Amino acid sequence: MADVTLENLMSEDRVFPPSPEFVAAANAGPEIYEEAADSEAWWMKQALDRITWYQEPTIGLNSDNAPFYKWFEDGKLNLSYNCLDRHLDTIGDKIAYHWIGEPGDTRDITYSELHKEVSKFANVLKSLGVEKGDRVAVYMGMVPELPITMLACARIGAVHSVCFGGFSSDSLADRIQDGTAKVLVTQDGSWRRGSVFPLKDYADVAVDASPTIENVVVVERAKNDISMTEGRDFWWHELMEGQSEVCEPEVMDAEDLLYILYTSGTTGKPKGIVHTQGGYLAGVMTTHSLVFDIKDDDVYWCGADIGWVTGHSYIVYGPLANGVTGVMYEGTPDTPGKDRLWQIIEDYKVTIFYTAPTAIRAFMKWGDEYPAMHDLSSLRLLGTVGEPINPEAWMWYNEHIGGGNCPIVDTWWQTETGAIMITPLPGAVTTKPGSATFPFPGIGATAVDEDGNEVGIPGGGFLALTKPWPAMLRTIYGDDQRYIDTYWSRFEGMYFPGDGVKRDDEGYFWLLGRVDDIMLIAGHNISTTEVESALVSHPSVAEAAVVGRADPVTGQAIAAFVTLRGGFEASDELLQELRNHVADTIGPIAKPKSIVFTADLPKTRSGKIMRRLLKDISENRELGDVTTLANADIVAEIANASAGGSDE
Ligand code: ATP
Ligand code: MG
């Protein structure tokens, strides 16, 4: 960003206060912000109230060696104990996961069953020589053995490094090598859109390039043909046979490593984010309970993949430690039909549903008829995470999934933050479509200018986090300097997440995407999010991405890429109409100079739009590495369409 402030183009007048019934029963009321004013004391209270410690911590935050902050450092605990053992007497027979396989097979797993499986697999890992502190790489689809593996690692103090089960061999090998993992846990194959993704074949290539791997454990799932290397590879079910169901949890220090997880790579080379035990658990339990308003009888479904942080924090550690019943679905939302998710919500009477804006825009593109096929009236709360949500996508979610009855929590956070940071509390905050509203209690966030000075309200600039928080990353694995440079060097004493933000006259936070993507048009800083949201507010548009491409006159010109909703056809008239629609909605300065219609947009494997590739295309640059893309073919298609010329 060249200048201090961001142009404020969008204004949103729609407000959604929670219903009086929701407020009356909510886990958190407005007074909680006041209670958390002394954030260190408040977090200590959360940690003591929510976690079962072997030794309770007496120290909250230690800033002696900033930015290598520590939380609860004299506490001792085990996360698998907190997720499982301590529930056995009270809710041992409660379902921990309703698991649904893509082909239609299902499995209900109670807390006590999960405890047995985890203990047995922990013993398997020990038998393979895995010790406290060793790294275990995981390359799996969404099967129950994935959380079982993570919890087994946590039980014996091993560090898991989960690599998304849609990665290529190269991406997997990079991550295994960066973490010098000793064991890899994988599957023969995973089900994806009706076919088998051959995980073991890819794993073999990665393991051949990764000498630190001593053993590979293979879950039998898709029964595809694979090769097993004698002495190195073992079947999960054979190793589990005859294992003891007793495995004493390791007593861990609060600051021992829990896991490494790589960021999704939207902006470049992924970073191995390091999370530790006590602060992380305090962060995910507290946010999970208060943001999702968790009650004993909820059926909670976070639709993310466990390969991303959302799955770590809000499918595994937060929900299990809070003892809730969760849903875990193996496959894609369009298999066998585009109503699969809504079918699951109806079948299991899901009460809370959490997904990503990219998924919501896909549902919009497919059409309203799919959710309309099912009874979604069990839902009482909805959430989103991963990207800014366009106000129209928010409205669609509210109406077609929430039936107008569910508060929506738009949660801003990162792999690095470990837990939700900016979010409504659903019984305490009036929401506005497209705004993540306010920092969570105990979290400090603000908007600053180039020099790190707070910009007033209303105003916009860089998002900065003003104080350490328990679930924060502790470093980048093996690269302390990069940790300091990336997050703590931009602004003195503050954490820099890399996102732009605007605050309205009531102080609401509106996340505006990455600061690297911000466009400079004729001397004005314009965020991609606002122009994209203006495009998505046209009835024909399902999804849009914009970038600033070099322009001799205006410095940069806005290039837009648009995916239409079902039933709409691309045409020159529509193109003009969309340009004018943007000008009418948010002003002539934001009118896209060119629009390319495309069936899809280039996305990372976590589903986020990769704007830097679109920028390369619009500036006719040689395209860099596209292997981290989920849909690499679309790039060539878009490049061709762009060359066809759709300029004004
Ligand atoms: P990399 O850091 O490798 O480029 P990434 O930032 O996409 O990858 P994640 O940690 O998965 O990896 O994503 C965090 C980012 O996602 C945030 O910094 C922000 O840009 C975006 N984000 C997440 N939730 C929201 C939200 N509710 N509103 C707006 N943006 C969000
Ligand atoms: Mg990031």
PDB file of N, CA and C in Angstrom, residues 451-511:
ATOM      1  N   ASP A 451       2.933   4.051   9.408  1.00  0.00           N
ATOM      2  CA  ASP A 451       3.887   4.225  10.500  1.00  0.00           C
ATOM      3  C   ASP A 451       3.451   3.535  11.776  1.00  0.00           C
ATOM      4  N   GLY A 452       2.362   2.779  11.690  1.00  0.00           N
ATOM      5  CA  GLY A 452       1.921   2.049  12.870  1.00  0.00           C
ATOM      6  C   GLY A 452       1.065   2.886  13.803  1.00  0.00           C
ATOM      7  N   ASN A 453       0.649   4.084  13.338  1.00  0.00           N
ATOM      8  CA  ASN A 453      -0.251   4.881  14.175  1.00  0.00           C
ATOM      9  C   ASN A 453      -1.683   4.445  13.931  1.00  0.00           C
ATOM     10  N   GLU A 454      -2.421   4.363  15.012  1.00  0.00           N
ATOM     11  CA  GLU A 454      -3.810   3.957  14.886  1.00  0.00           C
ATOM     12  C   GLU A 454      -4.568   4.953  14.016  1.00  0.00           C
ATOM     13  N   VAL A 455      -5.357   4.465  13.057  1.00  0.00           N
ATOM     14  CA  VAL A 455      -6.220   5.383  12.308  1.00  0.00           C
ATOM     15  C   VAL A 455      -7.541   5.447  13.064  1.00  0.00           C
ATOM     16  N   GLY A 456      -8.144   6.590  13.057  1.00  0.00           N
ATOM     17  CA  GLY A 456      -9.376   6.757  13.843  1.00  0.00           C
ATOM     18  C   GLY A 456     -10.552   6.030  13.220  1.00  0.00           C
ATOM     19  N   ILE A 457     -11.694   6.200  13.852  1.00  0.00           N
ATOM     20  CA  ILE A 457     -12.938   5.614  13.361  1.00  0.00           C
ATOM     21  C   ILE A 457     -13.793   6.737  12.798  1.00  0.00           C
ATOM     22  N   PRO A 458     -14.331   6.636  11.587  1.00  0.00           N
ATOM     23  CA  PRO A 458     -14.068   5.571  10.622  1.00  0.00           C
ATOM     24  C   PRO A 458     -12.721   5.762   9.952  1.00  0.00           C
ATOM     25  N   GLY A 459     -12.174   4.670   9.423  1.00  0.00           N
ATOM     26  CA  GLY A 459     -10.891   4.763   8.735  1.00  0.00           C
ATOM     27  C   GLY A 459     -10.420   3.384   8.363  1.00  0.00           C
ATOM     28  N   GLY A 460      -9.336   3.348   7.576  1.00  0.00           N
ATOM     29  CA  GLY A 460      -8.863   2.029   7.152  1.00  0.00           C
ATOM     30  C   GLY A 460      -7.363   1.996   7.021  1.00  0.00           C
ATOM     31  N   GLY A 461      -6.805   0.812   7.019  1.00  0.00           N
ATOM     32  CA  GLY A 461      -5.364   0.671   6.871  1.00  0.00           C
ATOM     33  C   GLY A 461      -4.948  -0.769   7.048  1.00  0.00           C
ATOM     34  N   PHE A 462      -3.841  -0.952   7.765  1.00  0.00           N
ATOM     35  CA  PHE A 462      -3.338  -2.305   8.017  1.00  0.00           C
ATOM     36  C   PHE A 462      -3.966  -2.846   9.297  1.00  0.00           C
ATOM     37  N   LEU A 463      -4.326  -4.101   9.278  1.00  0.00           N
ATOM     38  CA  LEU A 463      -4.755  -4.729  10.514  1.00  0.00           C
ATOM     39  C   LEU A 463      -3.516  -5.002  11.369  1.00  0.00           C
ATOM     40  N   ALA A 464      -3.591  -4.694  12.655  1.00  0.00           N
ATOM     41  CA  ALA A 464      -2.495  -5.022  13.582  1.00  0.00           C
ATOM     42  C   ALA A 464      -3.093  -5.605  14.849  1.00  0.00           C
ATOM     43  N   LEU A 465      -2.407  -6.589  15.401  1.00  0.00           N
ATOM     44  CA  LEU A 465      -2.845  -7.178  16.672  1.00  0.00           C
ATOM     45  C   LEU A 465      -1.951  -6.595  17.748  1.00  0.00           C
ATOM     46  N   THR A 466      -2.585  -6.005  18.755  1.00  0.00           N
ATOM     47  CA  THR A 466      -1.842  -5.132  19.654  1.00  0.00           C
ATOM     48  C   THR A 466      -1.242  -5.840  20.860  1.00  0.00           C
ATOM     49  N   LYS A 467      -1.653  -7.097  21.101  1.00  0.00           N
ATOM     50  CA  LYS A 467      -1.035  -7.794  22.242  1.00  0.00           C
ATOM     51  C   LYS A 467      -0.997  -9.294  22.000  1.00  0.00           C
ATOM     52  N   PRO A 468      -0.066  -9.993  22.661  1.00  0.00           N
ATOM     53  CA  PRO A 468       0.027 -11.443  22.493  1.00  0.00           C
ATOM     54  C   PRO A 468      -1.237 -12.135  23.003  1.00  0.00           C
ATOM     55  N   TRP A 469      -1.514 -13.317  22.457  1.00  0.00           N
ATOM     56  CA  TRP A 469      -2.703 -14.081  22.867  1.00  0.00           C
ATOM     57  C   TRP A 469      -2.285 -15.550  23.000  1.00  0.00           C
ATOM     58  N   PRO A 470      -3.005 -16.318  23.835  1.00  0.00           N
ATOM     59  CA  PRO A 470      -2.508 -17.656  24.190  1.00  0.00           C
ATOM     60  C   PRO A 470      -2.301 -18.615  23.015  1.00  0.00           C
ATOM     61  N   ALA A 471      -3.199 -18.600  22.012  1.00  0.00           N
ATOM     62  CA  ALA A 471      -3.103 -19.597  20.931  1.00  0.00           C
ATOM     63  C   ALA A 471      -2.172 -19.150  19.804  1.00  0.00           C
ATOM     64  N   MET A 472      -1.447 -18.061  20.010  1.00  0.00           N
ATOM     65  CA  MET A 472      -0.581 -17.548  18.953  1.00  0.00           C
ATOM     66  C   MET A 472       0.496 -18.552  18.554  1.00  0.00           C
ATOM     67  N   LEU A 473       0.965 -18.440  17.307  1.00  0.00           N
ATOM     68  CA  LEU A 473       2.115 -19.248  16.889  1.00  0.00           C
ATOM     69  C   LEU A 473       3.311 -18.890  17.760  1.00  0.00           C
ATOM     70  N   ARG A 474       4.223 -19.840  17.932  1.00  0.00           N
ATOM     71  CA  ARG A 474       5.415 -19.559  18.729  1.00  0.00           C
ATOM     72  C   ARG A 474       6.613 -19.233  17.847  1.00  0.00           C
ATOM     73  N   THR A 475       6.628 -19.762  16.635  1.00  0.00           N
ATOM     74  CA  THR A 475       7.687 -19.420  15.679  1.00  0.00           C
ATOM     75  C   THR A 475       7.327 -20.070  14.343  1.00  0.00           C
ATOM     76  N   ILE A 476       8.183 -19.877  13.336  1.00  0.00           N
ATOM     77  CA  ILE A 476       8.111 -20.673  12.109  1.00  0.00           C
ATOM     78  C   ILE A 476       9.125 -21.788  12.293  1.00  0.00           C
ATOM     79  N   TYR A 477       8.701 -23.017  12.038  1.00  0.00           N
ATOM     80  CA  TYR A 477       9.547 -24.162  12.360  1.00  0.00           C
ATOM     81  C   TYR A 477      10.928 -24.023  11.717  1.00  0.00           C
ATOM     82  N   GLY A 478      11.935 -24.050  12.543  1.00  0.00           N
ATOM     83  CA  GLY A 478      13.313 -23.994  12.049  1.00  0.00           C
ATOM     84  C   GLY A 478      13.747 -22.650  11.512  1.00  0.00           C
ATOM     85  N   ASP A 479      12.946 -21.623  11.689  1.00  0.00           N
ATOM     86  CA  ASP A 479      13.307 -20.329  11.096  1.00  0.00           C
ATOM     87  C   ASP A 479      12.815 -19.156  11.958  1.00  0.00           C
ATOM     88  N   ASP A 480      13.455 -18.998  13.113  1.00  0.00           N
ATOM     89  CA  ASP A 480      13.061 -17.928  14.035  1.00  0.00           C
ATOM     90  C   ASP A 480      13.152 -16.545  13.386  1.00  0.00           C
ATOM     91  N   GLN A 481      14.164 -16.382  12.524  1.00  0.00           N
ATOM     92  CA  GLN A 481      14.351 -15.069  11.911  1.00  0.00           C
ATOM     93  C   GLN A 481      13.175 -14.709  11.001  1.00  0.00           C
ATOM     94  N   ARG A 482      12.705 -15.700  10.251  1.00  0.00           N
ATOM     95  CA  ARG A 482      11.565 -15.448   9.362  1.00  0.00           C
ATOM     96  C   ARG A 482      10.318 -15.105  10.179  1.00  0.00           C
ATOM     97  N   TYR A 483      10.212 -15.725  11.359  1.00  0.00           N
ATOM     98  CA  TYR A 483       9.103 -15.411  12.275  1.00  0.00           C
ATOM     99  C   TYR A 483       9.147 -13.930  12.666  1.00  0.00           C
ATOM    100  N   ILE A 484      10.324 -13.477  13.047  1.00  0.00           N
ATOM    101  CA  ILE A 484      10.468 -12.073  13.443  1.00  0.00           C
ATOM    102  C   ILE A 484      10.201 -11.153  12.249  1.00  0.00           C
ATOM    103  N   ASP A 485      10.825 -11.498  11.112  1.00  0.00           N
ATOM    104  CA  ASP A 485      10.707 -10.625   9.933  1.00  0.00           C
ATOM    105  C   ASP A 485       9.274 -10.534   9.422  1.00  0.00           C
ATOM    106  N   THR A 486       8.586 -11.674   9.370  1.00  0.00           N
ATOM    107  CA  THR A 486       7.263 -11.689   8.742  1.00  0.00           C
ATOM    108  C   THR A 486       6.215 -11.005   9.606  1.00  0.00           C
ATOM    109  N   TYR A 487       6.264 -11.244  10.904  1.00  0.00           N
ATOM    110  CA  TYR A 487       5.131 -10.836  11.741  1.00  0.00           C
ATOM    111  C   TYR A 487       5.409  -9.686  12.697  1.00  0.00           C
ATOM    112  N   TRP A 488       6.661  -9.496  13.074  1.00  0.00           N
ATOM    113  CA  TRP A 488       6.932  -8.567  14.181  1.00  0.00           C
ATOM    114  C   TRP A 488       7.820  -7.394  13.786  1.00  0.00           C
ATOM    115  N   SER A 489       8.147  -7.264  12.501  1.00  0.00           N
ATOM    116  CA  SER A 489       9.081  -6.204  12.115  1.00  0.00           C
ATOM    117  C   SER A 489       8.388  -5.017  11.458  1.00  0.00           C
ATOM    118  N   ARG A 490       7.163  -5.220  10.990  1.00  0.00           N
ATOM    119  CA  ARG A 490       6.487  -4.155  10.264  1.00  0.00           C
ATOM    120  C   ARG A 490       6.122  -3.017  11.219  1.00  0.00           C
ATOM    121  N   PHE A 491       5.554  -3.366  12.378  1.00  0.00           N
ATOM    122  CA  PHE A 491       5.131  -2.368  13.359  1.00  0.00           C
ATOM    123  C   PHE A 491       5.713  -2.717  14.722  1.00  0.00           C
ATOM    124  N   GLU A 492       6.284  -1.724  15.354  1.00  0.00           N
ATOM    125  CA  GLU A 492       6.911  -1.899  16.660  1.00  0.00           C
ATOM    126  C   GLU A 492       5.929  -2.492  17.685  1.00  0.00           C
ATOM    127  N   GLY A 493       6.291  -3.637  18.241  1.00  0.00           N
ATOM    128  CA  GLY A 493       5.501  -4.196  19.343  1.00  0.00           C
ATOM    129  C   GLY A 493       4.146  -4.755  18.956  1.00  0.00           C
ATOM    130  N   MET A 494       3.846  -4.807  17.645  1.00  0.00           N
ATOM    131  CA  MET A 494       2.550  -5.341  17.227  1.00  0.00           C
ATOM    132  C   MET A 494       2.744  -6.451  16.206  1.00  0.00           C
ATOM    133  N   TYR A 495       1.782  -7.352  16.178  1.00  0.00           N
ATOM    134  CA  TYR A 495       1.790  -8.458  15.225  1.00  0.00           C
ATOM    135  C   TYR A 495       1.137  -7.984  13.925  1.00  0.00           C
ATOM    136  N   PHE A 496       1.779  -8.258  12.814  1.00  0.00           N
ATOM    137  CA  PHE A 496       1.286  -7.836  11.506  1.00  0.00           C
ATOM    138  C   PHE A 496       0.793  -9.055  10.717  1.00  0.00           C
ATOM    139  N   PRO A 497      -0.523  -9.184  10.559  1.00  0.00           N
ATOM    140  CA  PRO A 497      -1.067 -10.362   9.868  1.00  0.00           C
ATOM    141  C   PRO A 497      -0.992 -10.275   8.352  1.00  0.00           C
ATOM    142  N   GLY A 498      -0.783  -9.077   7.793  1.00  0.00           N
ATOM    143  CA  GLY A 498      -0.720  -8.952   6.334  1.00  0.00           C
ATOM    144  C   GLY A 498      -2.049  -8.634   5.673  1.00  0.00           C
ATOM    145  N   ASP A 499      -3.080  -8.350   6.458  1.00  0.00           N
ATOM    146  CA  ASP A 499      -4.398  -8.058   5.894  1.00  0.00           C
ATOM    147  C   ASP A 499      -4.744  -6.577   6.047  1.00  0.00           C
ATOM    148  N   GLY A 500      -5.553  -6.084   5.109  1.00  0.00           N
ATOM    149  CA  GLY A 500      -6.078  -4.727   5.221  1.00  0.00           C
ATOM    150  C   GLY A 500      -7.425  -4.755   5.935  1.00  0.00           C
ATOM    151  N   VAL A 501      -7.769  -3.633   6.555  1.00  0.00           N
ATOM    152  CA  VAL A 501      -9.036  -3.585   7.295  1.00  0.00           C
ATOM    153  C   VAL A 501      -9.594  -2.175   7.255  1.00  0.00           C
ATOM    154  N   LYS A 502     -10.891  -2.097   7.330  1.00  0.00           N
ATOM    155  CA  LYS A 502     -11.566  -0.808   7.416  1.00  0.00           C
ATOM    156  C   LYS A 502     -12.452  -0.852   8.646  1.00  0.00           C
ATOM    157  N   ARG A 503     -12.564   0.270   9.323  1.00  0.00           N
ATOM    158  CA  ARG A 503     -13.492   0.313  10.462  1.00  0.00           C
ATOM    159  C   ARG A 503     -14.550   1.365  10.195  1.00  0.00           C
ATOM    160  N   ASP A 504     -15.804   1.026  10.440  1.00  0.00           N
ATOM    161  CA  ASP A 504     -16.869   1.985  10.160  1.00  0.00           C
ATOM    162  C   ASP A 504     -17.088   2.903  11.362  1.00  0.00           C
ATOM    163  N   ASP A 505     -18.073   3.763  11.258  1.00  0.00           N
ATOM    164  CA  ASP A 505     -18.226   4.766  12.319  1.00  0.00           C
ATOM    165  C   ASP A 505     -18.633   4.156  13.658  1.00  0.00           C
ATOM    166  N   GLU A 506     -19.064   2.909  13.647  1.00  0.00           N
ATOM    167  CA  GLU A 506     -19.342   2.238  14.927  1.00  0.00           C
ATOM    168  C   GLU A 506     -18.189   1.341  15.371  1.00  0.00           C
ATOM    169  N   GLY A 507     -17.078   1.413  14.631  1.00  0.00           N
ATOM    170  CA  GLY A 507     -15.895   0.645  15.021  1.00  0.00           C
ATOM    171  C   GLY A 507     -15.881  -0.795  14.528  1.00  0.00           C
ATOM    172  N   TYR A 508     -16.903  -1.204  13.787  1.00  0.00           N
ATOM    173  CA  TYR A 508     -16.914  -2.562  13.235  1.00  0.00           C
ATOM    174  C   TYR A 508     -15.698  -2.765  12.338  1.00  0.00           C
ATOM    175  N   PHE A 509     -15.148  -3.979  12.363  1.00  0.00           N
ATOM    176  CA  PHE A 509     -14.014  -4.332  11.504  1.00  0.00           C
ATOM    177  C   PHE A 509     -14.534  -4.966  10.213  1.00  0.00           C
ATOM    178  N   TRP A 510     -14.044  -4.461   9.081  1.00  0.00           N
ATOM    179  CA  TRP A 510     -14.359  -5.028   7.766  1.00  0.00           C
ATOM    180  C   TRP A 510     -13.041  -5.462   7.142  1.00  0.00           C
ATOM    181  N   LEU A 511     -12.801  -6.736   7.078  1.00  0.00           N
ATOM    182  CA  LEU A 511     -11.540  -7.238   6.524  1.00  0.00           C
ATOM    183  C   LEU A 511     -11.538  -7.068   5.010  1.00  0.00           C
TER     184      LEU A 511
END
